XYZ file of C-alpha atoms in Angstrom:
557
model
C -16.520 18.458 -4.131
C -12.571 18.889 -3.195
C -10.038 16.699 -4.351
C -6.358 16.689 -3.602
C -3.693 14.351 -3.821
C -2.116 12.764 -1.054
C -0.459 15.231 1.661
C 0.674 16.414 5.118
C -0.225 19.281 6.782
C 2.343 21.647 7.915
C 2.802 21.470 11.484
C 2.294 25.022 13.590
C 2.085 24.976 17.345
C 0.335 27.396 19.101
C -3.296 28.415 21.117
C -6.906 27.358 19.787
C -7.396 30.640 17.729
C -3.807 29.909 15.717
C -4.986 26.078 15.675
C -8.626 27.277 14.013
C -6.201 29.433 11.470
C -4.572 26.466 10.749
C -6.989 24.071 9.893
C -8.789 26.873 8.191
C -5.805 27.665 6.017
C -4.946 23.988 5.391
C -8.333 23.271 4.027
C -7.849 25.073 1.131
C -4.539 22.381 0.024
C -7.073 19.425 1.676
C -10.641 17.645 0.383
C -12.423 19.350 3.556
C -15.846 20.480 2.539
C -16.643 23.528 3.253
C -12.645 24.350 2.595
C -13.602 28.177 2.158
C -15.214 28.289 6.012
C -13.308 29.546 8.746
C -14.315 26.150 10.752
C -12.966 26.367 14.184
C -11.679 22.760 16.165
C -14.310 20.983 18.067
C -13.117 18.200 20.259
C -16.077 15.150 21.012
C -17.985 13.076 18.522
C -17.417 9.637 17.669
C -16.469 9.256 13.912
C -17.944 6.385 11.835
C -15.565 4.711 9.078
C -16.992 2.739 6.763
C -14.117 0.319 4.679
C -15.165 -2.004 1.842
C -11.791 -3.657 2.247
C -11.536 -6.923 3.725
C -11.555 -6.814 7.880
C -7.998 -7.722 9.113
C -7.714 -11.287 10.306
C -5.239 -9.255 13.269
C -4.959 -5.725 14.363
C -1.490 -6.326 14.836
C 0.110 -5.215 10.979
C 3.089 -7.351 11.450
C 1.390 -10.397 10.909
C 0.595 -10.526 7.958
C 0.697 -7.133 6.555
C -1.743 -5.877 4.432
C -3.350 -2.212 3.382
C -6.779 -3.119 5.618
C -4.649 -3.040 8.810
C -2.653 -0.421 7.643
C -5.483 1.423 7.195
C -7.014 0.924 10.810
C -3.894 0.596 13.002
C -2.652 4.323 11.540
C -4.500 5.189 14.634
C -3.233 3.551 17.352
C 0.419 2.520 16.014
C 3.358 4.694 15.106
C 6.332 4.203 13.007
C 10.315 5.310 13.426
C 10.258 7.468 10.810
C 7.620 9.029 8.489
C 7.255 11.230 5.225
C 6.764 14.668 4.140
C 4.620 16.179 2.178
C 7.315 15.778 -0.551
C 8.502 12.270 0.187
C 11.435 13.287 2.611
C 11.989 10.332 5.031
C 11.954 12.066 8.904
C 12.423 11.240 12.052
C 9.262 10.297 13.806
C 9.094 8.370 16.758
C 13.094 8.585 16.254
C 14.496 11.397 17.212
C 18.157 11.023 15.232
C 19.462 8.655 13.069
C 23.179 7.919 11.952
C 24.234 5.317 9.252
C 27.795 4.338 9.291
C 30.395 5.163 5.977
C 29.953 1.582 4.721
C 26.445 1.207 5.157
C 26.325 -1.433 7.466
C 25.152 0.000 10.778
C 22.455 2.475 11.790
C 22.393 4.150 14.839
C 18.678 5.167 15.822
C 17.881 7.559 18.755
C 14.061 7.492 20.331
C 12.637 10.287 21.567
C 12.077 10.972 25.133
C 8.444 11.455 26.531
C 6.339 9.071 24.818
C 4.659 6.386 26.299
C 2.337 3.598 24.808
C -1.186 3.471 25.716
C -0.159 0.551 28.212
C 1.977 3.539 30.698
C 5.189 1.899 29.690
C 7.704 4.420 27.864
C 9.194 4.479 24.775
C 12.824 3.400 25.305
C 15.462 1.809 22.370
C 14.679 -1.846 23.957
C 10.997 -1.372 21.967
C 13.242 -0.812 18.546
C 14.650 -4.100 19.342
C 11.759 -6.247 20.627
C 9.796 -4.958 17.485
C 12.372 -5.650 14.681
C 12.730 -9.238 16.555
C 9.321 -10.097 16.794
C 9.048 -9.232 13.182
C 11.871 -11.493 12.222
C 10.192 -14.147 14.311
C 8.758 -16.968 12.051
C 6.092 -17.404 14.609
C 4.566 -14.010 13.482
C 4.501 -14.930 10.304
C 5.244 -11.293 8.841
C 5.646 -10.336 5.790
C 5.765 -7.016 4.536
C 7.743 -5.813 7.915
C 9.641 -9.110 7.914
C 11.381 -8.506 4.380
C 11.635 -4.608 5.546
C 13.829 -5.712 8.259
C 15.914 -9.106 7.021
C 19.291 -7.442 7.242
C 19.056 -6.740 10.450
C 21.640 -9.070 11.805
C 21.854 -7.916 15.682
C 21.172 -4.712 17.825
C 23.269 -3.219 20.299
C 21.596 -0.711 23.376
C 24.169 0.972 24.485
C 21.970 2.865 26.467
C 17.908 3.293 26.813
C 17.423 5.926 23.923
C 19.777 4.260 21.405
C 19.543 1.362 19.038
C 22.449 0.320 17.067
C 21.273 -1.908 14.202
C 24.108 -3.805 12.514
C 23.240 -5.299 8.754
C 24.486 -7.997 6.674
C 24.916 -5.639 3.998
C 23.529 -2.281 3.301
C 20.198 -1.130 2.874
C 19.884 2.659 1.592
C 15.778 1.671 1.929
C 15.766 1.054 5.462
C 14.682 4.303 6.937
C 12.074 4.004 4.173
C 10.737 0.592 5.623
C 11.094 1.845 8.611
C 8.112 4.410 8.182
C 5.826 2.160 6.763
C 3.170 1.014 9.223
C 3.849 -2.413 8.672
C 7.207 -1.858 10.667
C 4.984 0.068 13.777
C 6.336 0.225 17.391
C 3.979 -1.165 20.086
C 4.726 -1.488 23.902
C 7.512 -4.599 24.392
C 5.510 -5.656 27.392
C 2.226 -6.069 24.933
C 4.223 -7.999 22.699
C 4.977 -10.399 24.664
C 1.578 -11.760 25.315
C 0.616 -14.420 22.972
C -0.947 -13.724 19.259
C -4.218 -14.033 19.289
C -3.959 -11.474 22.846
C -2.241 -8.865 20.775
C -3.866 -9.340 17.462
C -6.722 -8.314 19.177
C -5.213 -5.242 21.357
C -2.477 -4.283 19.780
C -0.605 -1.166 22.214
C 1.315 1.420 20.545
C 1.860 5.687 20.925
C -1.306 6.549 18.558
C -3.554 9.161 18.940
C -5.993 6.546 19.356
C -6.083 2.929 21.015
C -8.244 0.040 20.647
C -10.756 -0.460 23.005
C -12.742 -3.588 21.558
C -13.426 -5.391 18.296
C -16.470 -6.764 17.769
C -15.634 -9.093 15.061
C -17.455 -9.059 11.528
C -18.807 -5.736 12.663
C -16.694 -3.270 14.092
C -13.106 -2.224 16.102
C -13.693 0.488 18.159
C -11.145 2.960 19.033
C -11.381 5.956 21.841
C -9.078 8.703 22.364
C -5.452 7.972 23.932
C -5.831 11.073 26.637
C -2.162 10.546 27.160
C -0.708 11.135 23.552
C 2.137 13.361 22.689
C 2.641 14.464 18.912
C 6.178 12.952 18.026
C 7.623 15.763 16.391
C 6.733 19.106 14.668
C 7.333 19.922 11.257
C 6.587 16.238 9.837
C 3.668 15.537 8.729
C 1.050 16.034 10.974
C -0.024 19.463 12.359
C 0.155 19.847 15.921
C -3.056 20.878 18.213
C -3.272 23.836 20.676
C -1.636 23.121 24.091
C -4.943 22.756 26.108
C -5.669 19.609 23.342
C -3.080 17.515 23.468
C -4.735 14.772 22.109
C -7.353 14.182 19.175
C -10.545 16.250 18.847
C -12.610 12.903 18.332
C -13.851 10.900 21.094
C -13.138 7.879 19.420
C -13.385 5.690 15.766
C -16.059 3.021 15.263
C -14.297 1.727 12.098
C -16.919 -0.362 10.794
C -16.720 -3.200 7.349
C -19.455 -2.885 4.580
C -18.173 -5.166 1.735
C -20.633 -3.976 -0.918
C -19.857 -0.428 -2.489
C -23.552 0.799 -2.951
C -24.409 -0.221 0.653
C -21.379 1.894 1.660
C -22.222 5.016 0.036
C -25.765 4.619 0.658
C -24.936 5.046 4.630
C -22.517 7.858 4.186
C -25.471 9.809 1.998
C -27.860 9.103 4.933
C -25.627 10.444 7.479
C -24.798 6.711 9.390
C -21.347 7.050 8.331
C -19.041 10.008 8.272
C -16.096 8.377 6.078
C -16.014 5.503 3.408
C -13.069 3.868 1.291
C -12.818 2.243 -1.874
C -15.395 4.690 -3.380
C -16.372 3.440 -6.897
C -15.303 5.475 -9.655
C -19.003 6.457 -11.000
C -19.579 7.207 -7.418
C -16.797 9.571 -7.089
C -17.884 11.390 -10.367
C -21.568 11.676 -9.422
C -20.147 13.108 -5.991
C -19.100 16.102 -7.752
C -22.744 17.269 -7.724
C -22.701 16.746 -3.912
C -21.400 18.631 -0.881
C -19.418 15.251 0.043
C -15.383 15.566 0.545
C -13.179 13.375 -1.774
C -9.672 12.485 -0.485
C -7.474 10.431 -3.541
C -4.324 9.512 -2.115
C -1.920 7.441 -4.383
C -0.314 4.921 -2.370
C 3.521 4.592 -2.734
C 5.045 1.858 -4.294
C 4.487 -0.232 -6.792
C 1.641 0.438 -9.384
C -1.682 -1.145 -10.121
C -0.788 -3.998 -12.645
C -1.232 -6.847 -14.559
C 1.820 -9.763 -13.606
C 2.127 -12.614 -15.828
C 3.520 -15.707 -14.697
C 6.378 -16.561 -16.309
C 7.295 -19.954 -14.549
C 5.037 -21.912 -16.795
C 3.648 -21.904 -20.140
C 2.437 -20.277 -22.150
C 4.018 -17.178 -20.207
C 7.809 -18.499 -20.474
C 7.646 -17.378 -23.682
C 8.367 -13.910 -23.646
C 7.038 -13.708 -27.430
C 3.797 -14.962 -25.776
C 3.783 -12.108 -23.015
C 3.952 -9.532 -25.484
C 1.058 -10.975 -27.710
C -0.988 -10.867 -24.658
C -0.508 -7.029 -23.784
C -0.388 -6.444 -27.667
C -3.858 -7.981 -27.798
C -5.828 -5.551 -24.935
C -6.737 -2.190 -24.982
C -6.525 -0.355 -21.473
C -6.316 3.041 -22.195
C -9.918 2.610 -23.726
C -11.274 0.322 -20.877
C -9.292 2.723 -17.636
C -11.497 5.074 -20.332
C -14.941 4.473 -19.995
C -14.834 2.623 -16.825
C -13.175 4.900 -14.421
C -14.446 8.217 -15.282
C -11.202 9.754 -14.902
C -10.851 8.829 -11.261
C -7.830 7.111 -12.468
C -4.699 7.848 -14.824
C -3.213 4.992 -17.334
C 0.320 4.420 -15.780
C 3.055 2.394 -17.833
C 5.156 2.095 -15.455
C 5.989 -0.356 -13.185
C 6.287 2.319 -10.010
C 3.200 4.807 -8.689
C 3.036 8.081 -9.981
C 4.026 9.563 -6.240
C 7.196 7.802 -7.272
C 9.850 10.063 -8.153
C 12.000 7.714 -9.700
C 9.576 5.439 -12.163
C 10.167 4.967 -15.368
C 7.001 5.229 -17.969
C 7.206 4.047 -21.163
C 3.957 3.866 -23.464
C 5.541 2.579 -26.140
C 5.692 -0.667 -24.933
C 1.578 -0.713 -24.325
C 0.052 0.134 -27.485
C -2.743 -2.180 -29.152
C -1.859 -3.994 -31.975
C -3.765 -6.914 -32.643
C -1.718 -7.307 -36.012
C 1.485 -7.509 -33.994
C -0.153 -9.521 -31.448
C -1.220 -12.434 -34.200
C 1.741 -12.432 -35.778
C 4.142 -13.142 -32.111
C 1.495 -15.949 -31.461
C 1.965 -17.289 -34.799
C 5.764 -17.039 -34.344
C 5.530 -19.094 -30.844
C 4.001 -21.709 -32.651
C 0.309 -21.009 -31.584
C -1.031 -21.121 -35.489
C -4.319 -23.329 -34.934
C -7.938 -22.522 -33.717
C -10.456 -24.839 -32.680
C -13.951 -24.242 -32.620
C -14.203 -21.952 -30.586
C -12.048 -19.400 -31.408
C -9.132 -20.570 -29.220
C -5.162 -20.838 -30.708
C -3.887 -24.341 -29.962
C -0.426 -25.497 -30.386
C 0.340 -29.433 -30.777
C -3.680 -30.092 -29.807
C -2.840 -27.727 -26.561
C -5.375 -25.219 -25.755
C -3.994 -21.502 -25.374
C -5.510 -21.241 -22.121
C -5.074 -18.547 -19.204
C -6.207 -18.704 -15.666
C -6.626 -15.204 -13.638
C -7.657 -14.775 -9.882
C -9.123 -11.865 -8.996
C -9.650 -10.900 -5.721
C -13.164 -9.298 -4.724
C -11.741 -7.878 -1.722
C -8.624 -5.950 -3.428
C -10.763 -5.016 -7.194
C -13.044 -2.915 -7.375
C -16.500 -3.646 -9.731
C -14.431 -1.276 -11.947
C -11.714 -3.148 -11.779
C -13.179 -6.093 -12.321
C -15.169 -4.838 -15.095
C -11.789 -3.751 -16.961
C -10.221 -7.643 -16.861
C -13.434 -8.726 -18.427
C -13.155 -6.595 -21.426
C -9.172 -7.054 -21.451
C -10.631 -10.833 -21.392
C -12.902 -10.339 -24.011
C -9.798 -8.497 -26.852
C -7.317 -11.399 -25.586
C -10.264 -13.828 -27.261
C -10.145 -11.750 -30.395
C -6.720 -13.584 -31.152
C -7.012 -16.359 -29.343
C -6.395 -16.508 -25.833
C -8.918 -18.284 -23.788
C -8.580 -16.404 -20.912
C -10.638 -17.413 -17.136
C -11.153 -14.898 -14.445
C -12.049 -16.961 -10.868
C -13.660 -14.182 -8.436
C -12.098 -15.274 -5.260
C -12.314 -13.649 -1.202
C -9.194 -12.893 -0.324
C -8.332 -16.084 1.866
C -9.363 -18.259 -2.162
C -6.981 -16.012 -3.719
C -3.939 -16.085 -2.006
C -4.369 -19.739 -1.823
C -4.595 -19.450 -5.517
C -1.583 -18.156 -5.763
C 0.525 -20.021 -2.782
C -0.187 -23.120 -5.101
C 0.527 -20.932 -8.491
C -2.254 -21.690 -9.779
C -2.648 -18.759 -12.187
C -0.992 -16.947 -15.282
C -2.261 -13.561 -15.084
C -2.447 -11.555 -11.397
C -3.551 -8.206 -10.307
C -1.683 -7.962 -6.785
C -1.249 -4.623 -5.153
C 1.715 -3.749 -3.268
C 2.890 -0.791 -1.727
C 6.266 0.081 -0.340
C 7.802 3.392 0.285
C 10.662 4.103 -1.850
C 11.737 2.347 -5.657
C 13.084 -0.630 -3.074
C 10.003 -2.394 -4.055
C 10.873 -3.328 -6.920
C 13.375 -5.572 -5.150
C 10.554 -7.254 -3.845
C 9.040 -7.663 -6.741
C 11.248 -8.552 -9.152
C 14.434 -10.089 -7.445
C 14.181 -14.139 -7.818
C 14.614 -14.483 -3.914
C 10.767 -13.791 -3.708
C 9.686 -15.981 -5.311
C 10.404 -17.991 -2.408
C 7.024 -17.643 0.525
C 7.723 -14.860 3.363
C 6.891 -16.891 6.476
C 3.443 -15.441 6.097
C 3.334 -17.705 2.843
C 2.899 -14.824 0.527
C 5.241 -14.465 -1.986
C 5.766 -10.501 -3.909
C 7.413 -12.265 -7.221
C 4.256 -13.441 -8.900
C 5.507 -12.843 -12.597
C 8.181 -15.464 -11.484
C 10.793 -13.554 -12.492
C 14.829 -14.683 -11.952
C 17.444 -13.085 -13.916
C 20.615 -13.141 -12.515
C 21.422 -10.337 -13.841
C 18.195 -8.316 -12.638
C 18.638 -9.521 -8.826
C 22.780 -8.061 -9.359
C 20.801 -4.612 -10.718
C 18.502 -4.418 -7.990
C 20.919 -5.114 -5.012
C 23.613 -3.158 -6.255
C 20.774 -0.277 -6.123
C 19.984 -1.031 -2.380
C 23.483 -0.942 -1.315
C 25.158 1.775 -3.395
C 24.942 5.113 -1.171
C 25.776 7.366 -4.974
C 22.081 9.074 -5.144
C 22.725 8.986 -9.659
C 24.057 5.439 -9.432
C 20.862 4.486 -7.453
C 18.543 6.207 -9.923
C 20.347 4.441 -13.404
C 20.056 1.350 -11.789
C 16.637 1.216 -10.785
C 15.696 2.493 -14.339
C 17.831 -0.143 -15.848
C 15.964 -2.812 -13.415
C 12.497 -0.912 -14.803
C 13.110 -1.208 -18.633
C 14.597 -4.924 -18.127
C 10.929 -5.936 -16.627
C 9.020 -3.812 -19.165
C 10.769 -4.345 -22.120
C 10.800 -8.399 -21.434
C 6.550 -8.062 -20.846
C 6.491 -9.534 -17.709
C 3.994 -6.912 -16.248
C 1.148 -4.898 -18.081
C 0.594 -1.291 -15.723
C -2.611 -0.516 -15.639
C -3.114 3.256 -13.052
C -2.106 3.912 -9.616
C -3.501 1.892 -6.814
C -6.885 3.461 -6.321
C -7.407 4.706 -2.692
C -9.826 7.445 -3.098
C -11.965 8.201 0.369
C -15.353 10.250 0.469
C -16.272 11.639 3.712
C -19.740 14.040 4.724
C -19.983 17.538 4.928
C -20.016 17.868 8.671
C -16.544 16.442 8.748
C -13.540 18.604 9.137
C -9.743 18.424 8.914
C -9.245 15.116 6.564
C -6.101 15.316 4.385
C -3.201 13.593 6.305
C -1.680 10.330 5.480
C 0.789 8.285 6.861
C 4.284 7.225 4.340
C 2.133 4.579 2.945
C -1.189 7.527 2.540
C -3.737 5.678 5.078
C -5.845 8.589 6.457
C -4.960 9.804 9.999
C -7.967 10.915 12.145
C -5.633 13.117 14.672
C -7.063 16.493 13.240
C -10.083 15.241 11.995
C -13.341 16.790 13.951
C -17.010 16.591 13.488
C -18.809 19.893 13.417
C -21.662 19.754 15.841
């Protein structure tokens, strides 16, 4: 098997032959099997995707705006701007971009030459109707929507050029920008009503959607018509004489349960699956199958704990809970080192996150004697600390369509060391619709919510007390509650400041403010690890927010 971490190809123009060379030579940094063959392009074939995560409720990722649609509309939707291999933010469907000496307007050129799958071009009137629609309550965004809230008004002086003026500045907008969750799709499309483009949405992708058969499949053919943005970004470009992908088309198809999943990509009725388990990605080893782990951006996999309500107001309390468990042990045995511990609150593809084990040891000792200090000193019968005849009780959600088994496997033996001192802790499995209505009501004390975000901006999103007021989607990204008015000062004066140092001590002084005060237990980076069959060929490029793109996949035939 062939692992590698999440990357873009170079990009090298040129005839089939230097194409072949390419791919060939790639494979060698990428999970293609077969990455020592000299595997020439062959264009045809319909690939089969197989995705455990929950299907999207729209195809359209700014309502809403989760990783399932960012996953699926990386293939017919492009963004503004994009990332390389190294994290650099470039131009993408921009061509040029200009941000003025106080930070408060940004001047964005589109490129010439690109149309949407709906014949209509690209032009700097699609910059606006986008960012508008996303600000629209009606759409009920919510990822895009807080990517793009200080956007006050946009100016077209002419039809390539977009000049966005901001309340105040936002050093993370380009970032946002080139997350799919801020995509461009054809003005003319968007103006149809919801449920019309949620079901069609019509970007520049490689791909467009051709029909969604709902609870089974959305199938997507080749856009014949596509032009590759830009060179040199983060996708390598084909031979002249194939402008477009190799594949036919996608039939990206949803199998909730893992074994079912790999089952059909072992017999050859799927090419590509997601959310591999871990023990399936370690017996793969002894396979000819293709592993692709791409760490997402943003924040890490963790633990939040409310701290709006007891017993989690009580920071004492917070740190007897992550005193109590043992993850290192649990990540351990249970993830057969597809995954790494992280202590910090950012991924590990984060440049500027701050880890600090210290903080996470065991230390059940410790962990009685803070509970005894917060007044928790009784038991009753069961084992359970009470305080003034209350129960010490904890309520977790855990969403089956966002944990893995693994996962899920972990909180039950983090569960099972809280009750060693005293915490009666109770894990509701939930589908995804049960658990964010779990949490729009705030009904829960402990939360494992992924979120990813390009850039350390996220932990604005996170952390700063304005969300923990609803996006109009209703979701809300502060679920440890936390409001420190001193915090939300840190984390905007890191958003506006354009001093690359001053940005970096101030989001490590936001970081050790929410670690040190236990508000959120890390647990690894969020796990997006794809296994695909021997037969297919090119696999390896991501998008800013690492969902697979299927430009340069083929299938060898």
């Amino acid at each position: 098997m062939h692992s590698r971490s999440s990357s873009r190809l170079v990009s090298v123009a040129g005839g089939l032959t230097a194409a072949a060379l390419l791919l060939a030579s790639c494979s060698s940094d990428t999970s293609a099997p077969g990455a020592d063959e000299d595997v020439a392009p062959v264009t045809g074939g319909t690939l089969v995707y197989a995705s455990g995560d929950a299907e999207p409720t729209c195809l359209d990722p700014h309502v809403g705006g989760n990783y399932p649609q960012s996953l699926v509309s990386s293939q017919y939707l492009e963004t503004l701007f994009t990332a390389t291999d190294d994290g650099e933010i470039v131009p993408w469907l921009a061509e040029d971009s200009e941000v003025s000496e106080d930070g408060l307007t940004h001047t964005i050129t589109v490129r010439e030459g690109i149309t949407f799958h709906d014949g209509t071009e690209l032009t700097a009137e699609a910059v606006k109707a986008n960012i508008e629609h996303l600000q629209d309550p009606d759409t009920a965004s919510s990822t895009g929507w807080l990517a793009v809230q200080k956007v006050e008004s946009i100016e077209l002086p002419d039809e390539r050029t977009a000049v966005l003026h901001l309340s105040a500045p936002d050093n993370a907008l380009e970032e946002s920008l080139s997350m799919i969750w801020t995509a461009i799709q054809s003005p003319e499309a968007l103006e149809r009503d919801q449920d019309t483009n949620c079901a069609d949405p019509v970007g520049t992708g490689p791909f467009q959607v051709e029909s969604w058969d709902r609870q089974t499949a959305v199938n997507l053919v080749r856009n014949e018509d596509y032009v590759l943005p830009a060179e040199d970004a983060h996708v390598a470009a084909h031979d002249e004489d194939t402008p477009g992908s190799y594949l036919d088309g996608i039939t990206w198809r949803f199998i909730p349960e893992a074994a079912t999943r790999y089952s059909a990509l072992q017999s050859g009725e799927v090419h590509v699956i997601d959310n591999a388990q871990p023990d399936t990605i370690s017996s793969a080893e002894q396979t000819d199958l293709g592993h692709l782990d791409a760490p997402r951006p943003g924040a890490s996999n963790r633990i939040e704990l409310n701290s709006s309500k007891a017993p989690f107001d009580d920071a004492t309390v917070r740190e007897a809970f992550i005193r109590a468990v043992d993850v290192d042990s649990a990540v351990e045995s249970l993830f057969f080192g597809t995954a790494q511990r992280s202590h910090s609150l950012l991924s590990s593809v984060e440049p500027l996150g701050v880890s600090d084990d210290s903080l996470f040891g065991q230390d059940v000792e410790r962990a009685n004697e803070l509970l005894d200090e917060a007044g928790w000193t009784e038991r009753d019968d069961d084992g359970v600390r009470t305080r003034d005849g209350e129960r010490l009780e904890l309520t977790f959600p855990v969403s089956t369509n966002q944990s893995v088994p693994a996962e899920q496997s972990l909180f039950e033996q983090l569960q099972a060391q809280a009750a060693e001192v005293g915490f009666d802790v109770t894990i509701n499995l939930l589908d995804l619709s049960s658990w964010y209505g779990a949490l729009a009501e705030h009904n829960y004390d402990l939360v494992s919510a992924p979120y990813t975000k390009v850039g350390p901006s996220v932990l604005r999103i996170l952390y700063h007390s304005d969300s923990t007021v609803p996006a109009p989607s209703g979701y809300f990204a502060n679920n440890a509650q936390v409001t420190l008015d001193e915090l939300d000062e840190i984390l905007i004066e890191a958003e506006q400041t354009s001093d690359d140092a001053e940005r970096e001590q101030l989001y490590e002084q936001a970081q050790r403010t929410v670690l040190e005060d236990y508000y959120v237990l890390p647990l690894y980076d969020q796990q997006n690890h794809f296994l695909y069959s021997d037969d297919v060929h090119g696999m390896g490029e991501t998008t800013a927010v690492s969902s697979p793109i299927y430009y340069n996949v083929f299938l060898e035939q």
